[in-house]
Each structure stands twice: as C-alpha cells, then as structure tokens.
C-alpha cells in the first residue's frame, strides 16, 4: 500500500525530537492506517514497543523473524506476550533447516558461528526481505534507539527505506536504557526469561551471537562479541544478501 508523505521526512523527524513515543506512533497510525506494520525480535526491550504500539493500534501486524537459532526462552516469551497483548504475529521463518544449514555452511559446532555474515544473510535478512515483500507495508515501526550503538546514533525518527520500499519509523529513538526500564516497570510488563541471567540484548543462541554481559558493560557488547559486527543487517540500507 504505497503512501508518499507530502512533507520532507527530515522536517517530520525534527518535529519528533521532543515528542513522546506514543505521539509518534499515533501519527504513524493516523497517516498509514492498515499499511503500518511493526517488527519485533522479542528480545530484552521488546515488550515496550509492543505495548505502546498495540495500545495505539490494536491488531497491528507484528513481523517476527525466526532464524532457526533463537533461544527456546525467546519462543516462550513470544507466546507470553502474544497472550498478554493479544498480538497479531506474522511469523517468518528461515527457509533453511537449521541442522542442514550448519552442515552446508561448514559450521562444525552449533554453539558457535564461524561465518556470522553468511548466517545472518541466509537466516535473518532473507526472511525479513520476504516478509516486507509479501506484506508490502507503507510504513514500519521498529524499536531501534540511538543509545544502543554508534551505528544508530544518526538515525532519524522517520526515514525512507529504499531497501524495503516503505517508511521506517523509530518511536523510541531518543529513549535511554533507564527509560526502557522505567516503562517496563511502570506497566508491569514481563521480562524476557534470560534477562535475569545477564542477557541484556538478546538475539540468537550461539555464544558468538549473544552472551550475557556484566552490569557495567555496554548491553550490546554481548552481541557478536569480538567479531567487530554490531548489526544483524535488518536496519542497514546498503545490505546485500
Ligand atoms: S545472529 Fe548468529 S545465529 Fe542468528 S542469524 Fe545471525 S549469525 Fe546466524
């Protein structure tokens, strides 16, 4: 459902710098209607955007990418939040059988990943591109925040994504870790089961992809630790599968 904004996205983004996330979501729901979708990794912070979005737009389509290598606790959390928030989840799975993939890719130990770029392309970015192609949304709500990483520091509230042919809207962009914590607490939202074990940014289960971090460490330092990789690729425009 193609909708082109009349106003420049940089002007709209600027106007959201001091807005609350719910105001950004309300604007998106009003502007794009049923053409609005959201993505969720059902990770450590995910309950926040899911709660905010479903309060403004019950029934919003939630795209969930299943790489085949997620923690069982993540699947349990998906079900817990689905029931609690009455989520309309669109589950997009990798085309690969996980064990066949490991064998084909020459990955000898399922607890590690030697070639994270290849694995993220085949098992995370391909299903995401397929989801966006199938659903063809006009706009997409996502939970990225500037405080999460250097690569997210310059993101804008509303961006045109040529890769997915839709607007990408990031209502939580200016929120800190403390804001997230406060919202989870205030709204009595359940935590990801692994949060209690030091997992503060949660992706796939291999140790090379997600590990717990100490209290004084950057929460995202547990993702692809030591590899130099900071993004799975879903939020990159110049990504090639
Ligand atoms: S995060 Fe790890 S297991 Fe998940 S798709 Fe990327 S490389 Fe593969």
XYZ file of C-alpha atoms and ligand atoms in Angstrom:
249
model
C 0.000 0.000 0.000
C 2.041 2.969 -1.240
C 1.682 6.211 0.677
C 4.054 9.078 -0.049
C 4.366 11.802 2.531
C 3.955 15.331 1.281
C 6.277 16.762 3.900
C 10.001 16.093 3.887
C 10.922 13.247 6.271
C 13.698 15.316 7.836
C 11.177 18.021 8.801
C 8.815 15.439 10.290
C 11.684 13.758 12.112
C 12.843 17.045 13.571
C 9.362 17.704 14.937
C 9.505 14.346 16.791
C 12.788 15.044 18.604
C 10.890 16.168 21.707
C 7.754 14.052 21.214
C 6.770 11.087 23.346
C 6.891 7.673 21.588
C 3.097 7.355 21.743
C 2.736 10.616 19.815
C 4.991 9.287 17.060
C 3.034 6.018 16.916
C -0.296 7.884 16.899
C 0.893 9.967 13.957
C 2.054 6.825 12.134
C -1.261 5.024 12.750
C -3.217 8.049 11.531
C -1.013 8.551 8.490
C -0.570 4.972 7.306
C -3.579 3.139 8.787
C -3.569 -0.566 7.937
C -0.416 -0.015 5.906
C 1.538 0.205 9.156
C 3.367 -2.877 10.457
C 5.965 -3.378 13.155
C 8.840 -5.759 13.714
C 9.847 -7.312 16.980
C 12.742 -9.548 17.932
C 11.024 -10.384 21.235
C 14.296 -9.518 22.925
C 15.133 -7.761 26.178
C 13.456 -4.408 25.366
C 10.752 -5.606 23.009
C 7.765 -5.526 25.343
C 7.981 -1.721 25.375
C 7.279 -1.047 21.699
C 4.800 -3.936 21.511
C 2.847 -2.436 24.418
C 2.998 1.116 23.095
C 2.050 0.123 19.545
C -0.838 -2.167 20.444
C -2.307 0.486 22.736
C -2.419 2.922 19.829
C -3.233 0.366 17.151
C -4.639 -2.958 18.407
C -4.183 -5.701 15.844
C -1.147 -4.114 14.183
C 0.747 -6.793 12.239
C 3.895 -7.786 14.122
C 6.619 -9.334 11.975
C 8.726 -11.834 13.901
C 11.780 -13.297 12.185
C 12.694 -16.809 13.273
C 16.252 -17.650 12.269
C 16.004 -21.239 13.495
C 18.664 -20.450 16.072
C 16.663 -18.499 18.654
C 16.695 -19.397 22.338
C 13.773 -21.602 23.471
C 13.167 -18.872 26.074
C 12.512 -16.413 23.259
C 9.781 -18.643 21.848
C 8.247 -18.907 25.325
C 8.373 -15.116 25.636
C 6.679 -14.677 22.237
C 3.792 -16.791 23.471
C 3.624 -14.982 26.799
C 3.446 -11.559 25.151
C 1.104 -12.794 22.429
C -1.451 -13.785 25.039
C -0.914 -10.731 27.234
C -1.130 -8.133 24.464
C -3.321 -10.066 22.026
C -0.626 -9.781 19.364
C -1.219 -10.346 15.668
C 2.097 -12.047 14.906
C 3.308 -12.768 11.379
C 5.944 -15.415 11.844
C 8.549 -15.513 9.071
C 10.970 -18.406 9.312
C 14.259 -19.082 7.629
C 13.917 -21.315 4.573
C 16.764 -23.437 5.939
C 16.501 -26.405 8.178
C 18.908 -25.297 10.958
C 20.938 -28.524 11.040
C 21.182 -28.746 7.260
C 22.305 -25.133 7.168
C 25.111 -25.794 9.647
C 26.300 -28.740 7.624
C 26.104 -26.958 4.285
C 27.870 -23.880 5.644
C 30.643 -25.967 7.179
C 29.726 -24.867 10.704
C 31.090 -27.617 12.905
C 29.834 -26.512 16.327
C 26.217 -25.406 16.724
C 27.186 -23.353 19.793
C 29.383 -21.064 17.680
C 29.184 -19.431 14.302
C 32.322 -19.012 12.227
C 30.696 -17.058 9.417
C 28.183 -14.736 11.056
C 27.755 -12.626 7.919
C 26.661 -15.604 5.840
C 24.396 -16.938 8.581
C 22.693 -13.566 9.215
C 22.149 -13.099 5.477
C 20.610 -16.536 4.949
C 18.627 -16.903 8.138
C 17.703 -13.405 9.251
C 17.815 -10.959 6.366
C 16.270 -13.261 3.759
C 13.103 -13.906 5.820
C 12.882 -10.199 6.641
C 13.085 -9.204 2.982
C 10.498 -11.870 2.164
C 8.168 -10.555 4.877
C 8.452 -6.989 3.655
C 7.923 -8.093 0.070
C 4.830 -10.170 0.980
C 3.204 -7.634 3.274
C 4.297 -4.572 1.278
C 3.696 -2.154 4.163
C 3.549 1.600 3.678
C 5.463 2.062 6.910
C 7.243 0.005 9.525
C 7.645 0.675 13.261
C 10.910 -0.533 14.737
C 12.473 -0.368 18.187
C 15.984 0.899 17.470
C 17.428 3.543 19.833
C 20.330 5.936 19.393
C 21.794 4.915 22.745
C 22.212 1.313 21.585
C 25.200 1.769 19.310
C 27.367 4.149 17.350
C 25.789 2.925 14.120
C 22.348 4.037 15.358
C 23.468 7.446 16.640
C 22.484 9.332 13.473
C 19.215 7.599 12.707
C 16.109 9.743 12.256
C 12.586 9.218 13.549
C 11.181 8.840 10.043
C 13.317 7.575 7.176
C 12.531 6.345 3.694
C 13.827 2.809 3.286
C 14.625 2.101 -0.345
C 15.558 -1.443 0.634
C 12.060 -2.240 1.895
C 10.172 0.374 -0.157
C 8.453 1.866 2.874
C 8.940 4.406 5.630
C 10.881 3.246 8.671
C 9.689 4.865 11.896
C 11.600 4.629 15.180
C 9.482 5.992 18.059
C 11.982 5.006 20.787
C 14.963 6.631 19.127
C 15.712 9.035 21.997
C 14.990 6.683 24.861
C 17.759 5.620 27.209
C 18.146 2.241 28.915
C 16.670 3.869 32.026
C 13.578 4.997 30.101
C 13.058 1.424 28.904
C 13.450 0.066 32.421
C 11.039 2.637 33.815
C 8.398 1.837 31.188
C 8.685 -1.923 31.756
C 8.372 -1.415 35.496
C 5.556 1.144 35.373
C 3.456 -1.031 33.089
C 4.291 -4.246 34.880
C 5.451 -5.872 31.653
C 7.100 -9.311 31.805
C 10.826 -9.525 31.087
C 12.489 -11.880 28.682
C 13.295 -15.000 30.759
C 17.030 -14.599 30.046
C 17.162 -11.004 31.328
C 17.540 -12.381 34.854
C 20.752 -14.121 33.762
C 22.594 -11.062 32.466
C 21.357 -11.155 28.870
C 20.600 -7.503 28.117
C 20.484 -7.644 24.316
C 19.126 -10.928 23.019
C 19.422 -12.395 19.542
C 20.316 -15.943 18.532
C 21.611 -18.642 20.838
C 25.178 -19.341 19.611
C 27.700 -17.903 22.062
C 29.259 -15.940 19.233
C 25.921 -14.156 18.679
C 24.601 -13.496 22.192
C 26.312 -13.718 25.533
C 25.412 -12.270 28.936
C 27.156 -9.039 29.988
C 28.242 -7.566 33.294
C 26.286 -4.712 34.870
C 28.957 -2.150 33.852
C 29.270 -3.390 30.249
C 27.505 -1.962 27.211
C 24.349 -4.114 26.812
C 25.057 -4.624 23.094
C 28.629 -5.732 23.723
C 27.251 -9.243 24.205
C 26.190 -9.415 20.563
C 28.721 -10.968 18.162
C 31.341 -10.193 20.828
C 34.849 -9.767 19.469
C 33.843 -10.011 15.808
C 33.524 -6.295 15.016
C 29.955 -6.927 13.843
C 27.387 -4.661 15.506
C 24.262 -5.130 13.385
C 22.498 -8.201 12.049
C 21.731 -6.170 8.939
C 17.967 -5.688 9.179
C 18.367 -1.970 9.783
C 21.037 -1.351 7.163
C 20.064 0.193 3.849
C 23.132 -0.887 1.882
C 22.807 -4.560 2.786
C 23.290 -7.293 0.193
C 22.135 -10.827 0.869
S 22.636 -13.807 14.930
Fe 24.005 -15.616 14.731
S 22.734 -17.455 14.559
Fe 21.424 -15.627 14.263
S 21.298 -15.413 12.066
Fe 22.999 -14.089 12.746
S 24.882 -15.355 12.724
Fe 23.071 -16.721 12.495
